[in-house]
DNA sequence: ACCTGAACACCGTTCAAGT
DNA sequence: ACCTGAACACCGTTCAAGT
């Protein structure tokens, strides 16, 4: 959207002089830089770590400069969230519909786990273009597989619910291995109140990926057109 | 835990005089009052609405008085959350194991939906006694139903994931009917990019309870011991 | 068109003190 | 044992102004 620049560029001069005087001179602010830095900050410090002031600090600008490029803090969250949910498309090898659905959902889950704050944020924010694209793809795949039109929406929401629950839970538990061990210890102390889950070591169960695949399989069995 | 009081009570005098002078005289602060008022505030204003200062205001006390009864704000969240997850037990009529599991999960979901903030909070907080009690019950029921010991934990986490995802999603969508309509309108404007979910009106689909029961049925089919 | 600092109305919590 | 106010180090955002 920037105005067209003159073809004759004076880049040579800037490249020689500026970097010498301020070697880490920041590129100008932009929506893209703000969003990318917000993601960095969220990855490093979590949801509560994102602060307009800290964000501006990292960008080497004044706090209020951000508000030229961005509406408010909520806007930053929405943009950071969607930027993390980009879909790179299915692998080249052809697959049956079931393999395709599994791939879409596992890729979605993997994207969120790379940025654990995104899973807890997603249900609370407006749906951005990238997540809508994933839903569109899912819907098309299910239709093509022969799921009746009347059942597609219910199927999508069931899958959505399962993926979101699994990912939010895993992301939260992962953030706090110590807490989990402490919880299981507390459980052991109270073992007369919770004997069954104490004995089965429920809180230490670690096979997240297996459990995810397992339950997803059950859902797809049920959703399959007969 | 309070010290034993003298048997001879002077209650009569207090009841006559105090209420006349300060008709809305607050009972003394206590952990229970703080938690109950925190739940009120959360119900009314959501997660961001809970503030130590606002909480103290509602209780008619100074902010710092709260800290005598409570460690910090996180503590208030933990206590409010667990207080809302109390389980009243199964209905009297006997049921098969599957009916029992469905009842436990639907009751859990209903408790969270009565306090929509609780669903989004639960995965981020330590597991309190009430939620542990529900997991214990679930674990016992599945074992009794004949699910192999090695499979019980995976089964519980699948059900947990599904219930949490469904409830968080529903609670978030419910909070913002207008937003949803706006989202579907935005979708219509972009209908060339998302033709399938635009045509199926995915974002306006409203049968949450039906979809929940549906997917839960599929999971239980898969989990059933053969 | 883009950036800024001062100011406002909030936060959670520490501390030293009151009864 | 229980409660308090002042103070500190933070927030997001408005506004009026600079270039």
XYZ file of C-alpha atoms (C1' of nucleotides) in Angstrom:
490
model
C 0.000 0.000 0.000
C 3.016 2.339 0.244
C 3.288 5.115 -2.334
C 5.467 4.188 -5.270
C 9.046 5.183 -4.819
C 11.269 6.778 -7.439
C 13.131 4.239 -9.519
C 16.486 5.859 -8.928
C 17.497 4.724 -5.483
C 20.115 6.379 -3.259
C 20.486 3.203 -1.177
C 24.261 3.158 -1.442
C 24.722 6.192 0.760
C 22.419 5.018 3.525
C 24.021 1.613 3.633
C 27.482 3.061 4.114
C 26.820 5.762 6.663
C 23.862 4.880 8.878
C 25.028 1.449 10.052
C 28.329 2.913 11.200
C 26.762 5.557 13.405
C 23.978 3.398 14.912
C 24.912 -0.186 14.170
C 21.585 -1.619 15.398
C 19.418 1.059 13.805
C 15.897 -0.328 13.729
C 13.927 -0.616 10.521
C 10.826 1.583 10.568
C 7.802 0.388 12.485
C 5.235 -1.609 10.555
C 2.297 -3.821 11.255
C 4.372 -6.861 10.263
C 7.269 -6.018 12.574
C 4.901 -5.378 15.451
C 3.127 -8.699 14.963
C 6.360 -10.670 14.581
C 7.793 -9.119 17.735
C 4.561 -9.743 19.616
C 4.832 -13.444 18.733
C 8.427 -13.494 19.992
C 7.371 -11.884 23.232
C 4.433 -14.252 23.677
C 6.637 -17.263 23.015
C 9.137 -16.047 25.578
C 6.856 -14.740 28.318
C 3.358 -16.100 27.780
C 0.057 -14.248 27.539
C 0.637 -12.138 30.630
C 4.087 -11.195 29.374
C 2.762 -9.246 26.409
C 2.611 -5.610 27.341
C 2.374 -2.633 25.058
C 5.314 -1.049 26.837
C 7.506 -4.144 26.623
C 6.535 -4.571 22.979
C 7.565 -1.009 22.220
C 10.823 -1.536 24.098
C 11.742 -4.520 21.935
C 10.927 -2.510 18.850
C 12.983 0.448 19.997
C 10.072 2.831 19.741
C 7.841 4.814 22.065
C 4.748 3.021 23.348
C 2.320 5.316 21.629
C 3.926 4.813 18.245
C 2.383 1.351 18.168
C -1.080 2.846 18.132
C -0.519 4.321 14.721
C -0.241 0.820 13.219
C -2.565 -1.073 15.502
C -5.957 -0.340 17.091
C -5.224 -1.547 20.600
C -3.867 -4.482 22.551
C -6.721 -6.791 21.524
C -5.829 -6.089 17.929
C -2.256 -7.210 18.623
C -3.558 -10.458 20.087
C -5.799 -11.122 17.084
C -3.007 -10.473 14.603
C -0.413 -12.510 16.497
C -2.836 -15.389 16.830
C -3.760 -15.545 13.187
C -0.150 -15.162 12.052
C 0.668 -18.349 13.901
C -2.133 -20.353 12.327
C -1.076 -20.143 8.715
C -1.646 -23.402 6.840
C 1.064 -24.566 4.467
C -1.199 -27.021 2.680
C -1.367 -30.804 2.513
C 1.646 -32.927 1.566
C 2.090 -33.787 -2.080
C 1.334 -37.490 -1.856
C -2.343 -38.231 -2.448
C -4.340 -39.450 0.535
C -7.769 -40.853 1.313
C -10.160 -38.419 2.980
C -9.471 -39.801 6.418
C -5.746 -39.346 6.098
C -6.367 -35.828 4.855
C -8.572 -34.911 7.814
C -6.053 -36.355 10.249
C -3.293 -34.355 8.567
C -5.240 -31.096 8.738
C -6.025 -31.571 12.403
C -2.558 -32.715 13.453
C -0.960 -29.845 11.587
C -3.335 -27.427 13.292
C -2.521 -28.916 16.673
C 1.226 -28.801 15.965
C 1.012 -25.121 14.999
C -0.649 -24.287 18.278
C 1.778 -26.351 20.340
C 4.678 -24.450 18.817
C 3.140 -21.347 20.423
C 1.363 -22.635 23.523
C -0.307 -19.310 24.292
C -2.200 -19.558 21.001
C -4.338 -22.510 22.067
C -5.780 -20.768 25.109
C -6.262 -17.570 23.135
C -8.028 -18.978 20.085
C -11.475 -19.645 21.560
C -11.627 -16.183 23.073
C -10.827 -14.193 19.948
C -12.538 -13.521 16.654
C -11.783 -16.114 13.967
C -9.106 -14.803 11.622
C -8.617 -15.632 7.940
C -6.151 -18.454 8.545
C -8.364 -20.385 10.910
C -11.344 -19.820 8.613
C -9.255 -21.270 5.791
C -8.623 -24.382 7.818
C -12.323 -24.774 8.567
C -13.144 -24.300 4.886
C -10.705 -27.037 3.953
C -12.100 -29.378 6.582
C -15.634 -28.749 5.408
C -14.745 -29.444 1.780
C -12.925 -32.642 2.663
C -15.807 -34.004 4.716
C -18.326 -33.187 1.989
C -16.187 -34.859 -0.637
C -15.887 -37.889 1.632
C -19.646 -38.298 1.493
C -20.746 -36.882 4.861
C -24.327 -35.656 4.452
C -24.708 -31.868 4.247
C -26.883 -31.904 7.364
C -24.116 -33.606 9.350
C -21.042 -31.653 8.215
C -21.361 -28.782 10.660
C -21.899 -31.061 13.641
C -18.903 -33.120 12.526
C -16.685 -30.052 12.243
C -17.607 -28.792 15.688
C -17.011 -32.200 17.246
C -13.546 -32.287 15.734
C -12.933 -28.668 16.695
C -13.947 -29.346 20.283
C -11.712 -32.354 20.547
C -8.671 -30.692 19.007
C -9.062 -27.527 21.077
C -9.544 -29.434 24.328
C -6.578 -31.696 23.679
C -4.312 -28.832 22.694
C -5.270 -26.423 25.448
C -4.857 -29.146 28.042
C -1.538 -30.264 26.735
C -0.190 -26.761 26.336
C -1.156 -25.910 29.912
C 0.232 -29.087 31.422
C 3.455 -28.724 29.502
C 4.053 -25.283 30.854
C 4.373 -26.666 34.349
C 6.054 -30.049 34.709
C 6.939 -29.220 38.299
C 3.364 -28.311 39.097
C 2.234 -31.651 37.744
C 4.693 -33.605 39.845
C 3.630 -31.533 42.838
C -0.008 -32.287 42.063
C 0.637 -36.010 41.882
C 2.495 -35.790 45.196
C -0.387 -33.953 46.776
C -2.579 -36.732 45.397
C -0.422 -39.351 47.035
C -0.787 -37.600 50.353
C -4.568 -37.660 49.893
C -4.583 -41.184 48.542
C -7.419 -42.273 50.781
C -9.682 -39.730 49.072
C -8.627 -40.460 45.484
C -7.339 -44.039 45.545
C -8.117 -44.945 41.948
C -6.462 -42.056 40.114
C -3.603 -42.107 42.608
C -2.871 -45.746 41.829
C -3.145 -45.257 38.073
C -0.861 -42.189 38.233
C -3.358 -40.313 36.091
C -1.611 -36.968 36.514
C 1.710 -38.338 35.340
C 0.344 -39.952 32.207
C 2.477 -38.602 29.428
C 1.446 -40.131 26.130
C -0.328 -37.035 24.819
C 0.235 -37.790 21.171
C -0.970 -41.354 21.475
C -4.054 -40.365 23.448
C -4.821 -37.652 20.890
C -4.599 -39.997 17.904
C -6.605 -42.596 19.755
C -9.606 -40.423 20.577
C -9.491 -38.795 17.149
C -9.746 -42.251 15.615
C -12.884 -42.973 17.636
C -14.471 -39.716 16.530
C -13.704 -40.387 12.875
C -15.080 -43.916 13.149
C -18.313 -42.414 14.371
C -18.399 -39.628 11.789
C -17.651 -41.845 8.792
C -20.445 -42.067 6.236
C -21.767 -45.622 6.207
C -11.434 -23.915 63.841
C -12.692 -20.922 65.877
C -12.030 -20.900 69.606
C -14.911 -22.252 71.663
C -17.261 -19.537 72.778
C -18.859 -19.225 76.214
C -22.191 -21.019 76.417
C -23.990 -17.972 77.807
C -24.625 -15.827 74.750
C -25.431 -12.115 74.808
C -26.849 -12.290 71.296
C -30.075 -10.501 72.181
C -28.396 -7.153 72.668
C -26.449 -7.206 69.431
C -29.494 -8.142 67.412
C -31.505 -5.199 68.727
C -28.953 -2.420 68.523
C -26.450 -3.036 65.749
C -28.866 -3.462 62.835
C -30.552 -0.161 63.714
C -27.356 1.862 63.590
C -25.824 0.331 60.495
C -28.560 -1.588 58.720
C -26.216 -3.128 56.132
C -23.422 -3.850 58.596
C -21.244 -6.476 56.926
C -20.490 -9.774 58.579
C -16.776 -10.175 59.285
C -14.471 -11.112 56.441
C -13.820 -14.793 55.909
C -12.399 -17.036 53.256
C -15.910 -18.246 52.413
C -17.341 -14.743 51.985
C -14.408 -13.721 49.826
C -14.780 -16.743 47.562
C -18.554 -16.385 47.265
C -18.236 -12.702 46.366
C -15.472 -13.455 43.881
C -17.810 -15.891 42.113
C -20.525 -13.208 41.991
C -18.082 -10.740 40.519
C -16.785 -13.226 37.963
C -20.321 -14.139 36.927
C -21.159 -10.480 36.481
C -17.998 -9.151 34.891
C -15.947 -12.055 33.578
C -12.329 -12.947 34.225
C -11.004 -9.448 33.568
C -13.649 -7.994 35.864
C -12.205 -9.599 38.975
C -9.972 -7.103 40.701
C -8.749 -7.168 44.257
C -9.945 -3.610 44.696
C -13.404 -4.280 43.284
C -13.651 -7.424 45.377
C -12.807 -5.487 48.524
C -15.354 -2.831 47.571
C -18.137 -5.399 47.320
C -17.127 -6.799 50.679
C -17.032 -3.394 52.316
C -13.434 -3.772 53.409
C -10.054 -2.340 52.560
C -8.124 -4.037 49.762
C -5.332 -5.206 51.963
C -7.664 -6.904 54.400
C -8.227 -9.605 51.809
C -4.608 -10.630 52.031
C -5.044 -11.820 55.570
C -7.443 -14.553 54.374
C -6.001 -15.243 50.971
C -2.486 -15.564 49.565
C -2.921 -13.492 46.421
C -5.134 -13.070 43.378
C -4.200 -16.471 41.941
C -5.383 -18.027 45.155
C -8.753 -16.311 44.730
C -9.043 -17.755 41.221
C -8.205 -21.266 42.419
C -10.733 -21.127 45.236
C -13.512 -19.612 43.121
C -12.928 -22.191 40.421
C -13.062 -25.178 42.699
C -16.095 -23.856 44.573
C -18.024 -23.893 41.324
C -17.103 -27.478 40.475
C -18.680 -29.235 43.423
C -20.320 -32.516 42.442
C -23.692 -33.295 43.954
C -23.510 -36.985 43.104
C -25.408 -39.216 40.693
C -29.195 -39.389 40.626
C -30.827 -42.076 42.745
C -32.094 -44.297 39.953
C -29.590 -46.992 39.026
C -27.904 -46.681 35.639
C -25.652 -48.673 33.394
C -22.032 -47.527 33.276
C -22.528 -45.628 30.074
C -25.436 -43.643 31.432
C -23.380 -42.922 34.521
C -20.416 -41.607 32.536
C -22.683 -39.435 30.408
C -24.289 -38.064 33.544
C -20.952 -37.225 35.169
C -19.724 -35.435 32.057
C -22.942 -33.547 31.330
C -23.183 -32.428 34.936
C -19.589 -31.240 34.796
C -20.255 -29.346 31.587
C -23.442 -27.814 33.006
C -21.566 -26.608 36.099
C -19.028 -24.842 33.937
C -21.624 -23.307 31.649
C -23.382 -21.795 34.654
C -20.131 -19.854 35.231
C -18.642 -19.418 31.779
C -15.366 -17.992 33.094
C -14.678 -21.310 34.825
C -14.216 -23.290 31.611
C -11.441 -21.083 30.276
C -9.818 -20.946 33.709
C -9.788 -24.662 34.535
C -6.957 -25.815 32.246
C -4.701 -23.019 33.435
C -5.035 -23.641 37.179
C -3.998 -26.371 39.588
C -6.570 -29.144 39.930
C -8.631 -28.611 43.070
C -10.292 -31.275 45.241
C -13.657 -31.079 43.508
C -12.306 -31.687 40.040
C -10.075 -34.468 41.370
C -13.178 -36.034 42.890
C -14.878 -36.017 39.522
C -11.862 -37.659 37.884
C -11.770 -40.281 40.624
C -15.434 -41.099 40.023
C -14.898 -41.321 36.289
C -11.928 -43.602 36.737
C -13.849 -45.936 39.059
C -16.809 -46.102 36.707
C -14.692 -46.956 33.681
C -12.800 -49.645 35.600
C -16.023 -51.176 36.829
C -17.337 -51.130 33.263
C -14.483 -53.399 32.250
C -12.106 -50.977 30.543
C -8.602 -52.439 30.825
C -6.351 -50.768 33.400
C -3.880 -49.846 30.679
C -6.612 -47.978 28.770
C -8.366 -46.122 31.567
C -6.049 -43.108 31.679
C -6.137 -42.615 27.919
C -9.924 -42.895 28.015
C -10.208 -40.290 30.770
C -8.007 -37.815 28.948
C -9.927 -38.271 25.702
C -13.167 -37.533 27.506
C -11.567 -34.627 29.381
C -10.268 -33.134 26.147
C -13.616 -33.404 24.468
C -15.604 -31.953 27.356
C -13.157 -29.091 27.892
C -13.041 -28.206 24.210
C -16.783 -28.285 23.827
C -17.401 -26.226 26.953
C -14.725 -23.620 26.380
C -15.895 -23.123 22.815
C -19.515 -22.856 23.750
C -18.885 -20.549 26.657
C -16.825 -18.229 24.462
C -19.267 -18.185 21.590
C -22.179 -17.587 23.916
C -20.548 -14.538 25.380
C -20.730 -12.795 22.051
C -23.820 -13.463 19.935
C -23.303 -10.186 18.145
C -19.708 -11.021 17.364
C -20.812 -14.311 15.846
C -23.383 -12.664 13.613
C -20.754 -10.122 12.624
C -18.324 -12.934 11.849
C -20.846 -14.710 9.642
C -21.510 -11.404 7.850
C -17.817 -10.887 7.287
C -17.773 -14.431 5.942
C -20.553 -13.628 3.516
C -18.586 -10.671 2.242
C -15.611 -12.967 1.670
C -17.736 -15.755 0.271
C -15.446 -16.323 -2.667
C -12.664 -17.285 -0.268
C -14.719 -19.510 2.031
C -17.625 -20.722 -0.107
C -18.282 -24.003 1.672
C -18.555 -22.834 5.265
C -20.355 -19.708 4.117
C -23.034 -21.777 2.404
C -23.413 -24.154 5.331
C -23.647 -21.226 7.776
C -21.128 -22.936 9.988
C -20.722 -19.978 12.317
C -24.443 -19.753 12.987
C -24.872 -23.416 13.827
C -26.543 -23.423 17.173
C -27.245 -26.972 18.292
C -24.450 -27.118 20.863
C -26.142 -29.658 23.094
C -26.937 -31.980 20.234
C -23.436 -31.757 18.805
C -21.965 -32.410 22.230
C -24.068 -35.526 22.866
C -23.343 -36.724 19.360
C -19.551 -36.585 19.557
C -19.576 -37.945 23.090
C -21.521 -40.947 21.832
C -18.854 -41.626 19.192
C -16.094 -41.455 21.792
C -17.908 -43.831 24.115
C -18.550 -46.263 21.260
C -14.837 -46.331 20.670
C -13.899 -46.604 24.329
C -16.341 -49.399 25.158
C -14.721 -52.649 26.176
C -15.502 -55.278 23.571
C 2.181 10.246 7.337
C 4.254 8.893 11.248
C 6.052 9.343 15.960
C 6.283 11.259 20.827
C 5.859 12.450 26.195
C 2.928 13.787 29.696
C -0.986 12.592 32.047
C -5.039 9.784 33.673
C -7.285 6.155 35.708
C -6.410 2.078 36.788
C -3.686 -2.539 38.522
C -1.353 -6.249 42.470
C 1.350 -6.294 46.329
C 5.013 -4.791 50.199
C 5.522 -2.616 54.295
C 5.017 -0.594 58.562
C 1.457 0.391 61.504
C -2.812 0.294 63.953
C -6.490 -2.283 67.207
C -5.830 -12.157 65.353
C -7.377 -9.203 62.182
C -7.550 -4.893 59.548
C -5.652 -0.519 57.356
C -3.479 3.483 54.224
C 0.421 4.998 51.949
C 3.558 3.886 48.602
C 5.790 1.350 44.678
C 6.187 -0.374 40.301
C 3.583 -1.412 37.041
C -0.671 -1.334 33.327
C -3.638 0.537 28.594
C -5.014 4.476 26.421
C -6.372 9.750 25.487
C -4.724 13.888 24.073
C -2.277 17.536 22.287
C 1.851 18.178 20.065
C 5.855 17.562 17.289
C 8.285 16.413 12.465
